[in-house]
Coordinates of N, CA and C in Angstrom, one line a residue:
X587 N -20.1 25.6 -15.2 CA -19.4 24.9 -13.8 C -20.5 25.4 -12.6
X588 N -21.0 26.4 -12.8 CA -22.2 27.0 -11.8 C -23.5 26.5 -12.2
X589 N -24.2 26.6 -13.5 CA -25.0 25.3 -13.8 C -25.1 24.4 -13.0
X590 N -23.9 23.5 -13.2 CA -24.0 22.4 -12.7 C -24.1 21.9 -11.5
X591 N -23.1 22.8 -10.7 CA -23.6 23.0 -9.3 C -24.9 23.3 -9.0
X592 N -25.9 24.1 -9.3 CA -26.9 23.8 -9.2 C -28.0 23.4 -9.3
X593 N -27.4 22.3 -10.5 CA -28.3 21.2 -10.7 C -28.4 20.0 -10.0
X594 N -26.5 20.0 -9.2 CA -26.7 18.8 -8.4 C -26.7 19.3 -7.1
X595 N -27.5 19.9 -6.9 CA -28.1 20.7 -5.2 C -29.5 20.9 -5.8
X596 N -29.6 21.3 -6.6 CA -31.7 21.2 -6.6 C -32.4 19.7 -6.9
X597 N -31.6 19.1 -7.8 CA -32.5 17.7 -8.3 C -32.3 16.9 -7.1
X598 N -31.4 16.7 -6.2 CA -32.2 16.3 -4.8 C -32.8 16.6 -4.0
X599 N -33.3 18.4 -4.3 CA -34.3 18.3 -2.8 C -35.6 18.6 -4.0
X600 N -35.3 18.1 -5.4 CA -36.9 18.0 -6.3 C -37.4 17.0 -5.8
X601 N -36.6 15.7 -5.5 CA -36.4 14.5 -5.4 C -36.9 13.8 -4.0
X602 N -36.5 14.7 -3.5 CA -36.9 14.0 -1.7 C -38.6 15.3 -1.7
X603 N -38.4 16.1 -1.8 CA -39.9 17.3 -2.0 C -41.2 15.6 -2.9
X604 N -40.4 15.0 -3.9 CA -41.6 14.2 -4.5 C -42.1 12.8 -3.1
X605 N -40.5 12.4 -2.5 CA -40.7 11.3 -1.3 C -41.4 12.1 -0.5
X606 N -41.5 13.1 -0.3 CA -42.5 14.0 0.9 C -43.9 13.5 0.5
X607 N -43.9 14.3 -0.8 CA -45.4 14.5 -1.2 C -45.6 13.2 -1.8
X608 N -45.7 12.2 -1.7 CA -45.9 10.6 -2.3 C -46.1 10.1 -0.8
X609 N -45.4 10.4 0.5 CA -45.3 10.0 1.7 C -47.2 10.8 2.1
X610 N -47.1 12.1 1.5 CA -48.5 12.9 2.5 C -49.3 12.4 1.5
X611 N -49.4 12.2 -0.1 CA -50.5 11.4 -0.4 C -51.0 9.3 0.8
X612 N -50.4 9.5 1.0 CA -50.1 7.7 1.3 C -50.9 7.7 3.0
X613 N -50.4 9.3 3.2 CA -51.2 9.5 4.6 C -53.4 10.2 4.6
X614 N -52.9 10.8 3.3 CA -54.4 10.7 2.8 C -55.2 9.6 3.2
X615 N -55.0 8.5 2.0 CA -54.9 7.1 1.6 C -55.5 6.3 3.2
X616 N -54.2 6.4 4.2 CA -53.6 5.6 5.1 C -54.2 4.6 4.6
X617 N -53.1 3.7 4.5 CA -53.7 2.1 4.0 C -54.2 1.1 5.7
X618 N -55.7 0.4 5.3 CA -55.7 -0.8 6.4 C -54.5 -1.5 6.0
X619 N -53.3 -1.5 7.0 CA -52.8 -2.6 6.0 C -51.5 -2.9 7.7
X620 N -50.8 -4.0 8.0 CA -50.5 -4.1 9.0 C -50.9 -3.8 10.3
X621 N -50.4 -3.1 11.8 CA -51.0 -3.1 12.9 C -51.7 -1.6 12.5
X622 N -51.8 -1.0 11.6 CA -52.9 0.1 11.8 C -54.3 -0.3 12.4
X623 N -55.0 -1.7 12.5 CA -55.8 -2.1 13.9 C -55.8 -1.7 15.3
X624 N -54.2 -2.1 15.1 CA -53.8 -2.1 16.5 C -53.9 -0.7 17.1
X625 N -53.5 0.1 16.4 CA -52.8 1.7 16.8 C -54.1 2.0 16.8
X626 N -55.3 1.8 16.2 CA -56.6 2.4 16.1 C -57.3 2.2 17.3
X627 N -57.4 1.4 17.5 CA -57.9 0.3 19.2 C -57.3 1.1 19.9
X628 N -55.7 1.3 20.4 CA -54.6 2.1 20.9 C -56.0 3.0 21.4
X629 N -55.9 4.0 20.2 CA -56.3 5.7 20.7 C -57.7 5.4 20.9
X630 N -58.6 4.7 19.9 CA -60.0 4.5 20.9 C -60.2 4.0 22.5
X631 N -59.2 3.3 22.5 CA -59.3 3.0 24.1 C -59.0 3.9 24.7
X632 N -57.8 4.6 24.9 CA -57.7 5.8 25.0 C -58.8 7.4 25.6
X633 N -59.6 6.8 24.4 CA -60.1 8.3 23.9 C -61.3 8.0 25.2
X634 N -61.4 6.9 25.7 CA -62.4 6.8 26.7 C -62.1 6.5 27.9
X635 N -60.8 6.2 28.2 CA -60.5 6.4 29.1 C -58.6 6.5 29.3
X636 N -58.6 7.7 29.9 CA -57.0 7.7 29.7 C -56.3 7.0 30.9
X637 N -56.6 7.4 31.8 CA -56.5 6.3 32.7 C -56.2 4.9 33.5
X638 N -57.3 4.5 32.8 CA -57.3 2.8 32.5 C -57.9 1.7 31.7
X639 N -57.4 1.9 30.9 CA -57.7 2.3 29.2 C -58.2 0.6 29.0
X640 N -57.4 -0.2 29.9 CA -57.5 -1.7 29.4 C -56.9 -2.0 28.2
X641 N -56.6 -3.7 28.1 CA -55.9 -3.6 27.3 C -56.5 -4.0 25.7
X642 N -55.9 -3.0 24.4 CA -56.8 -3.0 23.3 C -56.8 -4.3 22.2
X643 N -55.6 -5.0 23.0 CA -56.1 -6.9 21.8 C -57.3 -7.6 22.1
X644 N -57.8 -7.5 24.3 CA -58.8 -8.3 24.3 C -59.3 -7.2 25.6
X645 N -60.6 -8.2 25.6 CA -60.9 -7.1 26.6 C -61.1 -7.9 28.1
X646 N -59.6 -7.0 28.5 CA -59.6 -7.4 29.8 C -58.4 -6.3 30.3
X647 N -58.7 -6.1 31.5 CA -58.0 -5.0 32.1 C -56.3 -5.4 32.4
X648 N -56.4 -5.1 31.6 CA -54.4 -5.9 31.4 C -53.5 -4.7 30.9
X649 N -52.4 -4.7 31.3 CA -51.3 -3.7 30.6 C -50.8 -3.5 29.1
X650 N -50.8 -3.1 28.3 CA -50.3 -3.2 27.6 C -49.3 -2.3 26.9
X651 N -48.2 -2.7 25.7 CA -47.6 -2.3 25.3 C -47.0 -1.5 24.3
X652 N -48.3 -1.2 24.1 CA -49.0 -0.8 23.1 C -49.0 1.1 23.4
X653 N -49.6 1.1 24.3 CA -49.7 2.7 25.4 C -48.3 3.5 25.5
X654 N -48.2 4.1 25.0 CA -47.2 4.6 24.9 C -47.4 6.3 25.1
X655 N -46.4 7.3 25.2 CA -46.8 9.2 25.5 C -47.2 9.3 23.7
X656 N -46.9 8.9 23.1 CA -47.1 9.3 21.6 C -48.9 9.0 21.4
X657 N -49.1 7.6 21.8 CA -50.5 6.7 21.5 C -51.4 8.3 22.8
X658 N -51.0 8.2 23.7 CA -51.2 8.7 24.7 C -51.5 9.8 24.3
X659 N -51.0 11.0 23.8 CA -51.0 12.2 22.9 C -52.7 12.2 21.9
X660 N -52.3 11.1 21.3 CA -53.3 11.3 19.9 C -54.5 10.7 20.9
X661 N -54.6 10.0 21.6 CA -55.5 9.6 22.7 C -56.2 10.8 23.1
X662 N -55.5 11.6 23.9 CA -56.0 13.1 24.0 C -56.5 13.7 23.1
X663 N -55.9 14.2 21.8 CA -56.3 14.4 20.6 C -57.8 13.9 19.8
X664 N -57.9 12.8 20.5 CA -59.6 12.1 19.3 C -60.2 12.6 20.9
X665 N -59.8 12.5 22.1 CA -60.6 12.8 23.3 C -61.4 14.2 22.6
X666 N -60.3 14.8 22.4 CA -60.6 16.4 23.2 C -61.6 16.6 21.7
X667 N -60.7 16.5 20.3 CA -61.5 17.3 19.0 C -62.7 16.6 19.0
X668 N -62.6 15.0 19.7 CA -64.2 14.4 18.5 C -64.3 13.8 17.4
X669 N -62.6 13.9 16.8 CA -62.6 13.3 15.4 C -62.6 12.1 15.2
X670 N -62.7 11.2 14.4 CA -63.0 9.9 14.3 C -61.5 9.2 14.4
X671 N -61.1 8.5 15.0 CA -59.7 7.9 14.9 C -58.6 7.9 13.7
X672 N -59.4 7.8 12.8 CA -58.7 7.3 11.4 C -58.3 8.4 11.1
X673 N -58.8 9.9 11.8 CA -58.0 11.3 11.2 C -57.2 11.5 11.9
X674 N -57.6 11.1 13.5 CA -56.6 11.3 14.4 C -55.4 10.9 14.1
X675 N -55.0 9.5 13.7 CA -54.0 9.0 12.9 C -53.4 9.2 12.3
X676 N -54.2 10.1 10.9 CA -53.6 10.9 9.6 C -52.6 11.9 10.5
X677 N -53.6 12.3 11.3 CA -52.8 13.8 12.3 C -51.6 13.4 12.4
X678 N -51.8 12.7 13.2 CA -50.8 11.8 13.7 C -49.4 11.9 13.4
X679 N -49.8 10.5 12.2 CA -48.8 10.4 10.4 C -48.0 12.0 9.8
X680 N -49.2 12.9 9.8 CA -48.5 14.2 9.3 C -47.4 14.5 10.1
X681 N -47.8 14.7 10.8 CA -46.4 14.6 12.8 C -45.2 14.6 12.7
X682 N -45.4 13.3 12.4 CA -44.6 12.1 12.4 C -43.8 12.4 11.0
X683 N -44.6 12.7 10.3 CA -43.3 12.7 9.0 C -43.1 14.0 9.1
X684 N -43.6 14.8 9.2 CA -42.4 16.2 9.6 C -41.5 15.8 10.4
X685 N -42.0 15.3 11.8 CA -40.5 15.7 12.3 C -39.4 14.6 12.0
X686 N -40.2 13.5 11.4 CA -38.9 12.3 11.2 C -37.9 13.6 9.8
X687 N -38.7 14.5 8.9 CA -38.0 15.3 7.8 C -37.1 16.1 7.9
X688 N -37.5 17.1 9.3 CA -37.0 18.1 9.5 C -35.8 17.9 10.4
X689 N -36.0 16.7 11.2 CA -35.5 16.1 12.3 C -33.6 15.3 11.2
X690 N -34.1 14.8 10.2 CA -32.8 14.1 9.5 C -32.2 15.5 8.8
X691 N -33.0 16.9 8.8 CA -32.9 17.9 8.0 C -31.4 18.6 8.7
X692 N -32.3 18.8 10.3 CA -31.0 19.2 11.1 C -29.9 18.1 11.4
X693 N -29.8 17.7 11.6 CA -29.3 16.3 11.9 C -28.2 16.6 10.9
X694 N -28.2 16.1 9.7 CA -27.5 16.3 8.2 C -27.1 17.8 8.1
X695 N -27.7 18.7 8.2 CA -26.7 20.1 8.6 C -25.6 19.9 9.7
X696 N -25.8 19.6 10.3 CA -24.8 19.9 11.4 C -23.2 18.3 11.2
X697 N -23.7 17.9 9.5 CA -22.2 16.9 9.2 C -22.1 17.4 8.4
X698 N -22.5 18.3 7.8 CA -22.5 19.1 6.1 C -22.8 20.0 5.8
X699 N -21.9 21.3 5.2 CA -22.6 22.3 5.0 C -23.3 22.5 3.7
X700 N -23.0 21.0 2.9 CA -23.2 20.8 1.2 C -24.8 20.8 1.7
X701 N -25.1 21.9 1.0 CA -26.8 22.3 0.6 C -27.8 20.9 0.2
X702 N -26.9 20.1 -0.9 CA -28.4 18.8 -1.3 C -27.9 18.0 -0.6
X703 N -27.1 17.9 0.9 CA -26.9 16.8 1.9 C -28.0 16.1 2.4
X704 N -28.7 17.4 3.1 CA -30.2 16.9 3.6 C -31.1 16.4 2.8
X705 N -31.4 16.5 1.7 CA -32.1 16.3 0.8 C -32.1 14.6 0.1
X706 N -30.2 14.1 -0.2 CA -29.8 13.0 -0.2 C -30.1 12.2 0.7
X707 N -29.7 12.9 2.4 CA -30.0 12.1 3.2 C -31.5 11.6 3.4
X708 N -32.5 12.2 3.5 CA -33.9 12.1 3.3 C -34.0 10.7 2.2
X709 N -33.4 11.1 1.1 CA -33.2 10.1 -0.1 C -32.7 8.5 0.4
X710 N -32.0 8.8 0.8 CA -31.0 7.6 1.1 C -31.7 6.7 2.8
X711 N -32.7 7.6 3.3 CA -33.4 7.2 4.6 C -34.4 6.1 3.8
X712 N -35.0 6.5 2.5 CA -36.0 6.0 2.6 C -35.4 5.2 1.2
X713 N -35.0 5.0 1.0 CA -34.7 4.0 -0.8 C -33.0 3.0 -0.4
X714 N -32.4 3.1 1.0 CA -31.8 2.7 0.5 C -31.6 1.0 1.3
X715 N -32.5 0.9 1.8 CA -33.6 -0.5 2.6 C -33.5 -1.4 1.4
X716 N -33.6 -1.2 0.1 CA -33.6 -2.2 -1.0 C -35.6 -2.1 -1.4
X717 N -35.5 -3.0 -2.1 CA -36.7 -3.2 -3.0 C -37.7 -4.4 -2.4
X718 N -37.0 -5.1 -1.4 CA -37.4 -6.0 -0.2 C -38.9 -4.7 0.6
X719 N -40.0 -5.9 1.0 CA -40.7 -4.9 1.2 C -40.5 -4.8 3.4
X720 N -39.6 -4.7 3.5 CA -40.4 -4.6 5.3 C -41.5 -3.8 6.0
X721 N -42.5 -4.5 6.4 CA -43.9 -4.1 6.7 C -43.1 -3.8 8.6
X722 N -42.7 -3.9 8.7 CA -42.2 -3.6 10.4 C -41.8 -2.1 10.8
X723 N -43.1 -1.7 11.6 CA -41.9 -0.3 12.2 C -40.5 -0.6 12.8
X724 N -39.7 1.0 12.3 CA -38.9 1.2 12.1 C -38.0 0.6 11.5
X725 N -38.5 0.4 10.3 CA -37.9 0.1 8.9 C -38.2 1.4 8.6
X726 N -37.6 2.2 7.7 CA -38.1 3.0 6.9 C -37.5 3.8 5.3
X727 N -38.0 2.2 5.2 CA -37.9 1.8 3.3 C -39.2 2.7 3.5
X728 N -39.2 2.9 2.1 CA -40.5 3.2 1.6 C -41.6 3.1 1.5
X729 N -41.2 1.8 0.9 CA -43.1 0.5 1.7 C -42.9 0.8 2.9
X730 N -42.2 0.4 3.7 CA -42.6 0.3 5.2 C -43.4 1.3 6.1
X731 N -42.5 2.3 5.5 CA -42.7 3.9 6.0 C -43.9 4.5 5.4
X732 N -44.7 3.6 4.5 CA -45.7 4.4 3.5 C -46.7 3.4 5.0
X733 N -46.2 1.9 5.0 CA -47.8 1.6 6.0 C -47.2 2.1 7.4
X734 N -46.2 2.6 8.1 CA -46.3 2.8 9.6 C -45.8 4.4 9.6
X735 N -45.8 5.3 8.8 CA -45.9 6.7 9.7 C -46.6 7.0 10.6
X736 N -47.9 6.7 10.9 CA -48.6 6.9 12.0 C -47.6 6.5 13.0
X737 N -47.2 5.5 13.4 CA -47.0 4.6 14.7 C -45.5 5.3 15.4
X738 N -46.0 5.0 16.6 CA -44.8 5.6 17.4 C -43.3 5.8 17.1
X739 N -43.0 4.6 16.1 CA -41.6 4.2 16.5 C -41.4 5.8 15.3
X740 N -42.3 5.6 14.4 CA -41.7 7.5 13.3 C -41.4 8.8 13.8
X741 N -42.1 8.9 15.1 CA -42.3 9.8 16.2 C -41.0 9.7 16.7
X742 N -40.6 8.6 17.5 CA -39.6 8.4 18.2 C -38.5 9.2 17.5
X743 N -38.7 8.3 16.4 CA -37.2 8.4 15.3 C -36.9 9.9 14.9
X744 N -38.0 10.6 14.6 CA -37.6 11.9 14.3 C -37.7 12.8 15.3
X745 N -38.3 12.3 16.7 CA -37.9 13.4 17.9 C -35.8 12.8 17.9
X746 N -35.6 11.3 18.0 CA -34.1 11.8 18.2 C -33.7 12.2 16.8
X747 N -33.6 12.0 15.8 CA -33.2 12.8 15.2 C -32.9 15.0 15.4
X748 N -33.7 14.8 15.6 CA -34.2 16.2 16.1 C -32.7 16.2 17.4
X749 N -32.6 16.0 18.3 CA -32.2 15.2 19.4 C -30.5 15.4 19.2
X750 N -30.1 14.8 18.4 CA -29.1 13.9 17.6 C -28.6 15.4 17.5
X751 N -29.3 16.3 16.4 CA -29.2 17.4 16.0 C -28.6 19.0 17.4
X752 N -29.3 19.2 18.0 CA -29.0 19.5 19.4 C -27.9 19.2 20.2
X753 N -27.3 17.7 20.3 CA -26.7 17.7 20.4 C -25.4 17.9 20.2
X754 N -25.4 17.9 18.8 CA -24.3 18.0 17.7 C -23.7 19.3 18.2
X755 N -24.9 20.6 17.8 CA -24.6 21.9 18.5 C -24.3 22.6 19.8
X756 N -24.6 21.4 20.6 CA -24.1 21.6 22.0 C -22.6 21.5 21.9
X757 N -22.4 20.3 21.9 CA -20.7 20.1 21.9 C -19.7 20.8 20.9
X758 N -20.3 21.1 19.6 CA -19.8 22.0 18.7 C -19.7 23.6 19.6
X759 N -20.7 24.2 20.6 CA -20.3 25.2 21.3 C -19.7 25.0 22.1
X760 N -19.8 23.7 22.9 CA -18.8 24.0 24.2 C -17.0 23.5 23.3
X761 N -16.9 23.2 22.5 CA -15.5 22.5 21.9 C -15.1 23.7 21.5

């Protein structure tokens, strides 16, 4: 009985660790697909001018919805370190992935005391979207996440999970 319980806890944790490892390997490669060029152009524009970067799509002094607080941070990293935009996007991808996984882990811990629950939640997050490719930020299926892990949406969702974990803890402290 004890061995079966240990197996039901270890297997999901190993599987979740393998998924995270797979995503880390994708970050190393950082496939040139989807909007990656747009995000690279946004970081590059912010590297050169944080106050008035212009539009990353066209050579015009117009606003752009691609300038988010996350892109501003990445632009500052690019400016301060002088490393290439794609290295900065890889750094952003690692931070975003870490924030997402740790946020899911923390939030699920507020919902369940079972040791396998956070690992199962991470697996559900990336596999329950199905097998169709959603190459769009905000869809966290394994295929889409592999393409969009450096985007602001992954960073924002990771922050949201941390906020929900904090909020659940605060509500339980008051109640």
